[in-house]
Coordinates of C-alpha atoms in Angstrom, one line a residue:
Chain A
C1 CA -28.8 -6.5 90.3
L2 CA -28.4 -10.1 89.2
L3 CA -25.5 -9.9 86.8
L4 CA -22.7 -12.0 88.2
M5 CA -24.6 -13.0 91.3
S6 CA -25.7 -16.4 90.2
S7 CA -22.3 -17.3 88.9
L8 CA -20.6 -17.0 92.2
P9 CA -19.8 -20.1 94.4
P10 CA -22.7 -21.2 96.6
P11 CA -23.0 -18.6 99.5
Q12 CA -22.7 -21.4 102.1
H13 CA -19.0 -21.5 101.5
K14 CA -18.5 -18.0 102.6
F15 CA -20.7 -18.1 105.8
S16 CA -19.4 -18.1 109.3
K17 CA -21.0 -19.0 112.6
D18 CA -21.1 -15.5 114.1
T19 CA -24.1 -15.6 116.4
N20 CA -24.8 -16.7 120.0
A21 CA -28.0 -18.6 119.2
D22 CA -28.8 -22.1 120.4
L23 CA -29.4 -23.4 116.9
L24 CA -26.4 -23.7 114.6
G25 CA -26.9 -20.9 112.1
F26 CA -24.6 -19.2 109.6
V27 CA -24.7 -15.5 108.9
D28 CA -25.3 -14.9 105.2
D29 CA -24.2 -12.0 102.9
F30 CA -27.4 -10.1 103.7
N31 CA -27.2 -10.3 107.5
G32 CA -29.6 -13.1 107.5
I33 CA -29.2 -16.5 109.1
I34 CA -29.2 -19.9 107.4
I35 CA -30.0 -22.6 110.0
D36 CA -27.9 -25.7 109.6
S37 CA -30.4 -28.5 109.0
K38 CA -27.9 -31.0 110.4
S39 CA -28.1 -29.4 113.8
L40 CA -31.9 -29.7 114.1
P41 CA -33.3 -31.9 116.8
T42 CA -36.0 -34.3 115.6
D43 CA -38.0 -33.9 118.8
K44 CA -40.7 -31.2 118.2
E45 CA -40.8 -29.9 121.8
M46 CA -37.0 -29.6 122.0
F47 CA -37.0 -27.9 118.6
G48 CA -39.7 -25.4 119.8
I49 CA -37.5 -24.4 122.8
V50 CA -34.2 -23.9 120.9
L51 CA -35.9 -22.1 118.0
Q52 CA -37.6 -19.6 120.3
A53 CA -34.4 -18.9 122.2
S54 CA -32.4 -18.6 118.9
L55 CA -35.0 -16.2 117.4
E56 CA -34.6 -14.0 120.5
V57 CA -30.8 -13.9 120.1
W58 CA -31.1 -13.2 116.3
K59 CA -33.6 -10.3 117.0
Q60 CA -31.1 -8.8 119.4
E61 CA -28.3 -9.2 116.9
K62 CA -30.5 -7.4 114.3
R63 CA -30.5 -10.3 111.8
K64 CA -32.9 -10.1 108.9
G65 CA -34.1 -13.1 107.0
I66 CA -34.0 -16.5 108.7
W67 CA -33.8 -19.7 106.5
L68 CA -35.0 -22.9 108.0
K69 CA -34.8 -26.1 105.8
I70 CA -36.8 -29.0 107.3
P71 CA -35.7 -32.3 105.9
L72 CA -38.4 -34.8 105.0
P73 CA -39.6 -37.3 106.1
T74 CA -37.2 -37.3 109.0
H75 CA -38.1 -33.9 110.6
A76 CA -41.7 -33.5 109.4
E77 CA -42.9 -33.2 113.0
L78 CA -41.1 -29.8 113.2
I79 CA -43.2 -28.1 110.6
T80 CA -46.1 -27.2 112.7
E81 CA -43.8 -25.8 115.4
A82 CA -42.0 -23.6 112.8
I83 CA -45.4 -22.4 111.5
G84 CA -46.5 -21.7 115.0
Q85 CA -43.4 -19.5 115.5
G86 CA -44.3 -17.4 112.4
F87 CA -42.3 -19.1 109.7
E88 CA -43.8 -19.2 106.2
C89 CA -43.2 -21.8 103.5
H90 CA -40.7 -20.5 100.9
H91 CA -40.6 -23.5 98.7
G92 CA -40.4 -27.3 98.8
E93 CA -38.8 -30.2 97.1
S94 CA -39.4 -34.0 97.5
G95 CA -36.8 -34.1 100.3
Y96 CA -37.5 -31.0 102.3
V97 CA -39.6 -27.9 102.9
M98 CA -37.8 -24.5 103.2
F99 CA -39.3 -22.0 105.6
T100 CA -38.3 -18.4 106.1
K101 CA -39.0 -15.7 108.7
W102 CA -38.3 -12.0 108.3
L103 CA -37.3 -10.4 111.6
P104 CA -37.0 -6.6 111.1
E105 CA -40.0 -4.2 111.0
T106 CA -38.9 -3.2 107.4
P107 CA -40.5 -4.8 104.3
N108 CA -39.5 -8.4 103.7
T109 CA -36.8 -8.6 100.9
I110 CA -36.3 -12.4 101.0
P111 CA -35.9 -13.3 97.3
A112 CA -38.6 -15.5 95.8
Y113 CA -38.1 -19.1 94.5
T114 CA -38.0 -20.1 90.8
S115 CA -40.7 -18.4 88.8
H116 CA -40.7 -20.0 85.4
F117 CA -41.3 -23.3 83.7
V118 CA -39.2 -23.8 80.6
G119 CA -40.6 -25.6 77.6
V120 CA -39.0 -26.3 74.3
G121 CA -40.4 -27.3 70.9
G122 CA -38.6 -28.6 67.8
F123 CA -39.2 -27.2 64.3
V124 CA -37.9 -30.1 62.2
L125 CA -38.0 -29.7 58.4
N126 CA -37.0 -32.4 55.9
D127 CA -35.7 -32.0 52.4
K128 CA -39.2 -32.2 51.0
R129 CA -40.3 -29.1 53.0
E130 CA -42.3 -31.3 55.3
I131 CA -42.4 -30.6 59.0
L132 CA -42.3 -33.2 61.8
V133 CA -45.6 -33.1 63.7
I134 CA -47.2 -35.2 66.5
K135 CA -50.5 -35.8 68.3
E136 CA -50.4 -36.5 72.0
K137 CA -52.0 -39.5 73.7
N138 CA -52.8 -37.9 77.0
G139 CA -53.5 -34.4 78.4
P140 CA -55.9 -31.6 77.6
V141 CA -55.2 -31.5 73.9
T142 CA -55.1 -34.8 72.0
S143 CA -56.8 -33.8 68.7
I144 CA -54.4 -31.3 67.1
W145 CA -51.1 -31.6 65.3
K146 CA -48.2 -29.9 67.0
V147 CA -44.5 -29.8 66.9
P148 CA -42.7 -32.3 69.2
G149 CA -41.2 -30.9 72.4
G150 CA -41.5 -30.8 76.2
T151 CA -40.2 -29.5 79.5
A152 CA -36.5 -28.9 80.2
D153 CA -35.0 -31.6 82.5
P154 CA -33.1 -30.2 85.6
G155 CA -29.8 -28.9 84.4
E156 CA -30.6 -29.1 80.7
D157 CA -29.8 -26.4 78.1
I158 CA -32.6 -25.3 75.8
A159 CA -30.8 -26.8 72.8
E160 CA -30.4 -30.1 74.6
T161 CA -34.1 -30.2 75.5
A162 CA -35.2 -29.7 71.9
V163 CA -33.0 -32.5 70.6
R164 CA -33.9 -34.9 73.4
E165 CA -37.6 -34.4 73.2
V166 CA -37.8 -34.8 69.4
L167 CA -35.7 -38.0 69.6
E168 CA -37.8 -39.4 72.5
E169 CA -41.2 -38.6 70.9
T170 CA -40.5 -39.4 67.3
G171 CA -37.2 -41.4 67.1
I172 CA -35.7 -38.7 64.8
P173 CA -32.1 -37.7 65.8
C174 CA -31.5 -34.0 65.1
E175 CA -28.9 -31.3 65.2
F176 CA -29.6 -28.0 66.9
E177 CA -29.3 -25.0 64.6
C178 CA -30.8 -22.0 66.5
I179 CA -33.7 -20.7 68.6
L180 CA -36.2 -19.2 66.3
G181 CA -38.1 -17.2 69.0
F182 CA -39.8 -17.7 72.3
R183 CA -42.9 -16.5 74.2
Q184 CA -43.3 -15.6 77.9
L185 CA -46.7 -16.3 79.5
H186 CA -47.8 -15.6 83.1
T187 CA -50.7 -17.8 83.7
A188 CA -49.3 -21.3 83.5
R189 CA -49.7 -24.1 86.0
F190 CA -50.0 -23.1 89.7
G191 CA -50.2 -19.4 88.7
K192 CA -46.5 -19.4 87.7
S193 CA -44.9 -18.2 84.4
D194 CA -43.7 -20.2 81.5
M195 CA -41.2 -19.6 78.7
Y196 CA -41.5 -21.6 75.5
F197 CA -38.6 -21.7 73.1
I198 CA -39.0 -23.0 69.6
C199 CA -35.8 -24.4 68.0
Y200 CA -34.8 -25.1 64.5
L201 CA -33.5 -28.6 64.2
K202 CA -32.0 -30.5 61.3
P203 CA -33.0 -34.1 61.1
K204 CA -30.3 -36.8 60.5
H205 CA -32.8 -39.2 59.0
C206 CA -36.6 -39.2 58.5
D207 CA -37.7 -42.6 59.8
I208 CA -40.3 -42.0 62.5
K209 CA -40.5 -44.3 65.5
I210 CA -43.3 -43.2 67.8
Q211 CA -43.0 -43.1 71.6
E212 CA -45.9 -45.4 72.5
S213 CA -46.5 -44.2 76.0
E214 CA -47.1 -40.5 75.2
I215 CA -47.6 -40.0 71.4
A216 CA -50.7 -41.1 69.5
D217 CA -49.5 -40.2 66.1
A218 CA -46.5 -38.6 64.3
K219 CA -45.8 -37.8 60.6
W220 CA -44.2 -35.5 58.2
M221 CA -46.7 -32.8 57.0
D222 CA -46.4 -30.3 54.2
L223 CA -45.2 -27.1 55.9
D224 CA -47.8 -24.8 54.3
E225 CA -50.6 -27.2 55.1
F226 CA -49.4 -27.2 58.7
L227 CA -49.2 -23.4 58.9
N228 CA -52.7 -23.1 57.4
L229 CA -54.3 -25.3 60.1
K230 CA -57.0 -23.0 61.5
Y231 CA -56.0 -23.4 65.2
Y232 CA -52.7 -21.7 64.5
Q233 CA -53.2 -18.0 65.0
G234 CA -51.6 -15.3 67.2
V235 CA -48.7 -16.3 69.3
Y236 CA -48.3 -19.8 67.9
K237 CA -48.8 -18.9 64.2
K238 CA -46.0 -16.3 64.7
L239 CA -43.6 -18.8 66.3
L240 CA -44.2 -21.2 63.4
E241 CA -43.8 -18.5 60.8
L242 CA -40.4 -17.7 62.3
G243 CA -39.4 -21.2 61.3
K244 CA -40.7 -20.8 57.8
D245 CA -38.8 -17.5 57.4
Y246 CA -35.6 -19.1 58.7
A247 CA -35.9 -22.1 56.4
D248 CA -36.4 -19.6 53.5
G249 CA -33.3 -17.6 54.4
K250 CA -35.5 -14.6 55.3
R251 CA -34.7 -14.4 58.9
D252 CA -31.8 -15.1 61.3
G253 CA -32.1 -17.3 64.4
I254 CA -30.7 -16.9 67.9
V255 CA -27.5 -19.0 68.0
A256 CA -26.0 -20.7 71.0
E257 CA -22.4 -20.4 72.2
S258 CA -20.7 -22.1 75.2
L259 CA -18.5 -19.7 77.1
P260 CA -16.4 -19.8 80.3
V261 CA -18.2 -18.6 83.4
V262 CA -15.0 -17.0 84.7
F263 CA -16.0 -16.6 88.4
K264 CA -16.0 -20.4 88.8
P265 CA -15.0 -23.4 86.6
G266 CA -17.2 -24.5 83.7
N267 CA -19.1 -23.0 80.8
N268 CA -22.6 -21.5 80.3
T269 CA -24.5 -21.2 77.1
V270 CA -25.1 -17.7 75.7
Y271 CA -27.8 -17.1 73.1
Y272 CA -27.7 -14.2 70.7
T273 CA -28.5 -13.1 67.2
D274 CA -25.7 -13.8 64.7
N275 CA -26.3 -11.6 61.7
Q276 CA -23.1 -9.5 62.3
S277 CA -21.4 -10.7 59.2
R278 CA -24.3 -9.7 56.9
L279 CA -24.8 -6.1 58.0
Chain B
C1 CA -45.2 -31.6 74.1
L2 CA -45.7 -28.2 75.6
L3 CA -46.8 -26.2 72.6
L4 CA -50.3 -24.9 73.4
M5 CA -50.6 -26.7 76.6
S6 CA -49.8 -23.8 78.9
S7 CA -52.2 -21.5 77.0
L8 CA -55.2 -23.6 77.7
P9 CA -57.7 -22.8 80.5
P10 CA -56.7 -24.1 83.9
P11 CA -57.4 -27.9 83.8
Q12 CA -59.5 -27.6 87.0
H13 CA -62.3 -26.2 84.8
K14 CA -62.6 -29.5 82.9
F15 CA -62.5 -31.9 85.9
S16 CA -65.4 -34.0 87.1
K17 CA -65.9 -35.8 90.3
D18 CA -65.9 -39.3 88.9
T19 CA -64.6 -41.4 91.8
N20 CA -66.1 -43.2 94.8
A21 CA -63.5 -42.0 97.3
D22 CA -64.2 -40.5 100.7
L23 CA -62.2 -37.4 100.0
L24 CA -63.5 -35.0 97.4
G25 CA -61.2 -35.4 94.4
F26 CA -61.5 -34.5 90.7
V27 CA -60.2 -36.7 87.9
D28 CA -57.6 -34.8 85.8
D29 CA -56.7 -35.1 82.1
F30 CA -54.0 -37.7 83.0
N31 CA -56.3 -40.0 85.0
G32 CA -54.8 -38.5 88.2
I33 CA -56.8 -37.1 91.1
I34 CA -56.7 -33.5 92.4
I35 CA -58.0 -33.5 96.0
D36 CA -60.2 -30.5 96.8
S37 CA -58.4 -28.7 99.6
K38 CA -61.7 -27.2 100.7
S39 CA -62.9 -30.7 101.6
L40 CA -60.0 -31.5 103.9
P41 CA -60.7 -32.1 107.6
T42 CA -58.5 -30.1 110.0
D43 CA -58.3 -33.0 112.4
K44 CA -55.3 -35.1 111.7
E45 CA -56.7 -38.4 112.8
M46 CA -59.9 -38.0 110.8
F47 CA -57.8 -37.0 107.8
G48 CA -55.6 -40.1 108.2
I49 CA -58.7 -42.3 108.0
V50 CA -60.3 -40.7 105.0
L51 CA -57.0 -40.4 103.1
Q52 CA -56.3 -44.1 103.6
A53 CA -59.8 -45.1 102.5
S54 CA -59.6 -42.8 99.5
L55 CA -56.2 -44.1 98.4
E56 CA -57.6 -47.6 98.4
V57 CA -60.5 -46.6 96.1
W58 CA -58.2 -44.7 93.8
K59 CA -55.9 -47.7 93.5
Q60 CA -58.8 -49.9 92.5
E61 CA -59.9 -47.2 90.0
K62 CA -56.4 -47.3 88.6
R63 CA -55.7 -43.6 89.1
K64 CA -52.2 -42.4 88.6
G65 CA -50.9 -39.2 90.2
I66 CA -52.6 -37.9 93.4
W67 CA -52.3 -34.1 94.1
L68 CA -52.8 -33.0 97.7
K69 CA -52.6 -29.3 98.5
I70 CA -52.4 -28.6 102.3
P71 CA -53.3 -25.0 103.2
L72 CA -51.1 -23.2 105.7
P73 CA -51.2 -22.5 108.5
T74 CA -54.8 -23.9 108.9
H75 CA -54.1 -27.5 108.0
A76 CA -50.4 -27.8 108.9
E77 CA -51.1 -30.7 111.2
L78 CA -52.0 -32.9 108.2
I79 CA -48.5 -32.8 106.8
T80 CA -47.0 -35.5 108.9
E81 CA -50.0 -37.8 108.2
A82 CA -49.7 -37.2 104.4
I83 CA -45.9 -38.0 104.6
G84 CA -46.7 -41.1 106.7
Q85 CA -49.0 -42.3 103.9
G86 CA -46.2 -42.0 101.3
F87 CA -46.8 -38.5 99.9
E88 CA -43.8 -36.5 98.8
C89 CA -43.5 -32.7 98.7
H90 CA -43.9 -31.4 95.2
H91 CA -43.6 -27.7 95.9
G92 CA -44.6 -25.0 98.4
E93 CA -45.6 -21.4 98.6
S94 CA -46.3 -19.2 101.6
G95 CA -49.9 -20.3 101.9
Y96 CA -49.6 -24.0 101.2
V97 CA -47.5 -27.1 100.6
M98 CA -48.4 -29.3 97.6
F99 CA -47.8 -33.1 98.0
T100 CA -48.1 -35.8 95.4
K101 CA -48.3 -39.6 95.4
W102 CA -47.8 -41.8 92.4
L103 CA -50.1 -44.9 92.6
P104 CA -49.1 -47.2 89.6
E105 CA -46.1 -49.5 89.5
T106 CA -45.0 -47.6 86.3
P107 CA -42.4 -44.8 86.5
N108 CA -43.7 -41.5 88.1
T109 CA -44.5 -39.0 85.3
I110 CA -45.8 -36.2 87.6
P111 CA -44.5 -33.0 86.1
A112 CA -41.9 -31.0 88.1
Y113 CA -42.4 -27.5 89.4
T114 CA -40.9 -24.4 88.0
S115 CA -37.2 -24.8 87.2
H116 CA -35.8 -21.4 86.5
F117 CA -35.1 -18.0 88.1
V118 CA -35.4 -15.2 85.5
G119 CA -33.1 -12.2 85.9
V120 CA -32.9 -9.2 83.6
G121 CA -30.2 -6.5 83.2
G122 CA -30.4 -3.2 81.4
F123 CA -27.7 -2.0 79.0
V124 CA -28.4 1.8 79.0
L125 CA -26.2 4.0 76.8
N126 CA -26.4 7.8 76.7
D127 CA -25.5 10.1 73.8
K128 CA -21.9 10.4 75.0
R129 CA -21.4 6.7 74.6
E130 CA -21.4 6.3 78.4
I131 CA -23.1 3.2 80.0
L132 CA -25.2 3.3 83.2
V133 CA -23.4 1.3 85.9
I134 CA -24.0 0.6 89.6
K135 CA -22.4 -0.9 92.6
E136 CA -24.5 -2.9 95.1
K137 CA -24.7 -2.2 98.8
N138 CA -25.5 -5.8 99.9
G139 CA -24.8 -9.3 98.7
P140 CA -21.8 -11.3 97.8
V141 CA -20.4 -8.8 95.2
T142 CA -20.2 -5.1 96.3
S143 CA -17.0 -4.0 94.8
I144 CA -17.5 -4.2 91.1
W145 CA -19.3 -2.1 88.5
K146 CA -22.3 -3.8 86.9
V147 CA -25.3 -2.9 84.8
P148 CA -28.5 -2.4 86.8
G149 CA -31.1 -5.1 86.9
G150 CA -32.8 -7.7 89.0
T151 CA -35.2 -10.6 89.2
A152 CA -38.6 -10.6 87.4
D153 CA -41.6 -10.0 89.6
P154 CA -44.4 -12.5 89.4
G155 CA -46.3 -12.0 86.2
E156 CA -43.8 -9.5 84.7
D157 CA -42.4 -9.6 81.1
I158 CA -38.7 -9.4 80.5
A159 CA -38.9 -6.0 79.0
E160 CA -40.9 -4.7 81.9
T161 CA -38.4 -6.1 84.4
A162 CA -35.6 -4.3 82.7
V163 CA -37.3 -0.9 82.6
R164 CA -38.5 -1.2 86.2
E165 CA -35.2 -2.3 87.7
V166 CA -33.2 0.4 86.0
L167 CA -35.7 3.0 87.2
E168 CA -35.8 1.7 90.8
E169 CA -32.0 1.4 91.1
T170 CA -30.9 4.6 89.3
G171 CA -33.9 6.8 88.8
I172 CA -33.4 6.7 85.0
P173 CA -36.7 6.1 83.1
C174 CA -36.0 4.1 79.9
E175 CA -37.6 2.7 76.8
F176 CA -37.1 -1.0 75.9
E177 CA -35.6 -1.5 72.5
C178 CA -34.6 -5.2 72.4
I179 CA -33.1 -8.2 74.2
L180 CA -29.4 -8.4 73.2
G181 CA -28.9 -11.9 74.3
F182 CA -29.2 -14.2 77.3
R183 CA -27.4 -17.0 79.2
Q184 CA -28.7 -20.1 80.8
L185 CA -27.0 -21.5 83.9
H186 CA -27.8 -24.6 85.9
T187 CA -26.1 -24.1 89.3
A188 CA -28.0 -21.1 90.7
R189 CA -29.6 -20.9 94.2
F190 CA -31.1 -24.1 95.6
G191 CA -29.6 -26.1 92.7
K192 CA -32.0 -24.6 90.3
S193 CA -31.5 -23.0 86.9
D194 CA -31.3 -19.3 86.0
M195 CA -31.9 -17.4 82.8
Y196 CA -30.3 -13.9 82.6
F197 CA -31.5 -11.6 79.8
I198 CA -29.7 -8.4 78.9
C199 CA -31.8 -5.7 77.4
Y200 CA -30.9 -2.6 75.4
L201 CA -32.7 0.4 76.9
K202 CA -32.9 4.0 75.7
P203 CA -32.7 6.5 78.6
K204 CA -35.2 9.4 78.6
H205 CA -32.9 11.6 80.7
C206 CA -29.5 11.1 82.4
D207 CA -30.0 12.4 86.0
I208 CA -29.1 9.6 88.3
K209 CA -31.0 9.2 91.6
I210 CA -29.7 6.3 93.5
Q211 CA -31.9 3.8 95.4
E212 CA -30.5 4.3 98.9
S213 CA -31.4 0.8 100.3
E214 CA -29.7 -1.4 97.7
I215 CA -27.3 0.7 95.6
A216 CA -24.0 2.0 96.9
D217 CA -23.0 3.9 93.8
A218 CA -24.2 4.6 90.3
K219 CA -22.7 6.6 87.4
W220 CA -22.3 6.9 83.6
M221 CA -19.0 5.2 82.6
D222 CA -17.3 5.4 79.2
L223 CA -18.4 2.2 77.4
D224 CA -14.9 1.1 76.3
E225 CA -13.6 1.6 79.8
F226 CA -16.4 -0.6 81.2
L227 CA -15.8 -3.3 78.7
N228 CA -12.1 -3.3 79.5
L229 CA -12.6 -3.9 83.2
K230 CA -10.6 -7.0 83.9
Y231 CA -13.4 -9.0 85.6
Y232 CA -15.5 -9.0 82.5
Q233 CA -14.5 -12.1 80.5
G234 CA -16.3 -15.1 79.1
V235 CA -20.1 -15.1 79.4
Y236 CA -20.4 -11.6 80.7
K237 CA -17.9 -10.0 78.4
K238 CA -19.9 -11.5 75.5
L239 CA -23.2 -10.2 76.8
L240 CA -21.8 -6.7 77.1
E241 CA -20.2 -6.8 73.7
L242 CA -23.6 -7.7 72.2
G243 CA -24.7 -4.3 73.5
K244 CA -21.7 -2.5 71.9
D245 CA -22.3 -4.3 68.6
Y246 CA -26.0 -3.3 68.7
A247 CA -25.2 0.3 69.5
D248 CA -22.7 0.4 66.6
G249 CA -25.4 -1.0 64.2
K250 CA -23.4 -4.1 63.8
R251 CA -25.9 -6.6 65.2
D252 CA -29.6 -7.0 65.5
G253 CA -31.4 -7.5 68.7
I254 CA -34.3 -9.8 69.7
V255 CA -37.5 -7.7 69.5
A256 CA -40.7 -8.1 71.5
E257 CA -44.2 -8.3 70.0
S258 CA -47.5 -8.7 71.9
L259 CA -49.8 -11.2 70.2
P260 CA -53.2 -12.8 71.0
V261 CA -53.0 -16.2 72.8
V262 CA -56.0 -17.4 70.8
F263 CA -57.0 -20.3 73.1
K264 CA -58.1 -17.9 75.8
P265 CA -58.4 -14.1 76.1
G266 CA -55.3 -11.9 76.4
N267 CA -51.9 -11.5 74.8
N268 CA -48.5 -13.0 75.3
T269 CA -45.2 -11.5 74.4
V270 CA -43.2 -13.2 71.6
Y271 CA -39.5 -12.5 71.2
Y272 CA -37.6 -13.0 67.9
T273 CA -35.0 -11.6 65.6
D274 CA -36.1 -8.8 63.4
N275 CA -33.7 -8.6 60.5
Q276 CA -36.1 -9.7 57.9
S277 CA -36.3 -6.4 56.1
R278 CA -32.5 -6.2 55.7
L279 CA -31.8 -9.6 54.0

């Protein structure tokens, strides 16, 4: 059950050292152990000895999942030792690789890492019923007209991504109105999933300035001409038609509202349909 | 620009060996190199020599991003060598660690890995206007009533996750009606982002059978009593009120439709507001 969970303070704040192991490890909320990276020796042999001794203690203490974060490049030597003692890679980032080991005989319930890429496109229509479209300079598809957009930066809201990408690629500053719809796909890069949101944006002016490094061409195209391009069918035809319906006042969008998180300081963005007043 | 990109066949299918390097590498659509893991030596010293020679060739050939996938546990020894030659960890899974190196003097444009966890909750209301709620056995929050739910399995659609989690946790089989709304949060586990979707589900019967391993309690609770629990405010109060509004016919949901991908076989699920007929 995820509701609330992700809004709580980072679990580290609640952990206590409540184990007799050689390595410094904190007991987590699931009776697992989070090994303190700061306490790791850099010497591989020494690490092998204390890890083995600690695992023995944790087995006796009936601990479940063991989390071992190996900082890079400083502690890279420890990786082969960890793998040798049965640890598996959980995920990695430029500064570390996280390994886990499940101690009990029961099935491993260690939660997986992030599963989804998040991409956002901008549906930008001007007063002449022309849509802002681009052609890419690089990548697998350079010959077709598309709406501008791209991948969410770390920590960026969907609405922010849409506005930023359109500005970067075409020089058009916009205001976010709503999400028109989105699709979920499960065969994206590295076998992971991808969510693509298409947002309705209102342009503040219409003077295109192309991003030279990534964009081969950009222009305003008649909306119906764009929708009739033969490569738009199925999923993408539908997503574009949602924009046409919205522009014509025939369909509501998914609006964004920033609300307090409650369980800690700050706000989160909530997205929902806003047709309440019309029913 | 992400539109279409993720729906195309895996780029590997389009790559050609068009380089004079010692290591077998394929040129990708961005003038980068994807090193063929199958061609990696297991000997660390040998790997160091061929990697260095290959990098020299790729620099001369003006290649950009180099992708190096090191299979685990078989090739773990190569990791320190790769790091020593300036590779950084891009991501990892239980069977491998992916490293990258950016060769040009220009800014690194290698795309990031997945950024979001996806969680789903079920808003299940019976004929007596009672909502299905649970208390968790483990984890940081065990004392409050919540709606059932959990994390999306790999390859699973939002609607499927909602139905599966409710069935697993409470034994109640349901039918998916719509997504009520969702929130995006950027301070979830490991500093990554999290999207939580709340779905309206119709129960097929009301006989609760608790999942013993994870759930401490489950019951049907009067909807207004649940909404008035003092810990529901801000983001979560709003998400729950969306369900109440929907149940009362005061708000539309976000419906799901399976549509052809077009650029390859298969369907994707598209989510959008469906109030067209009423406007």
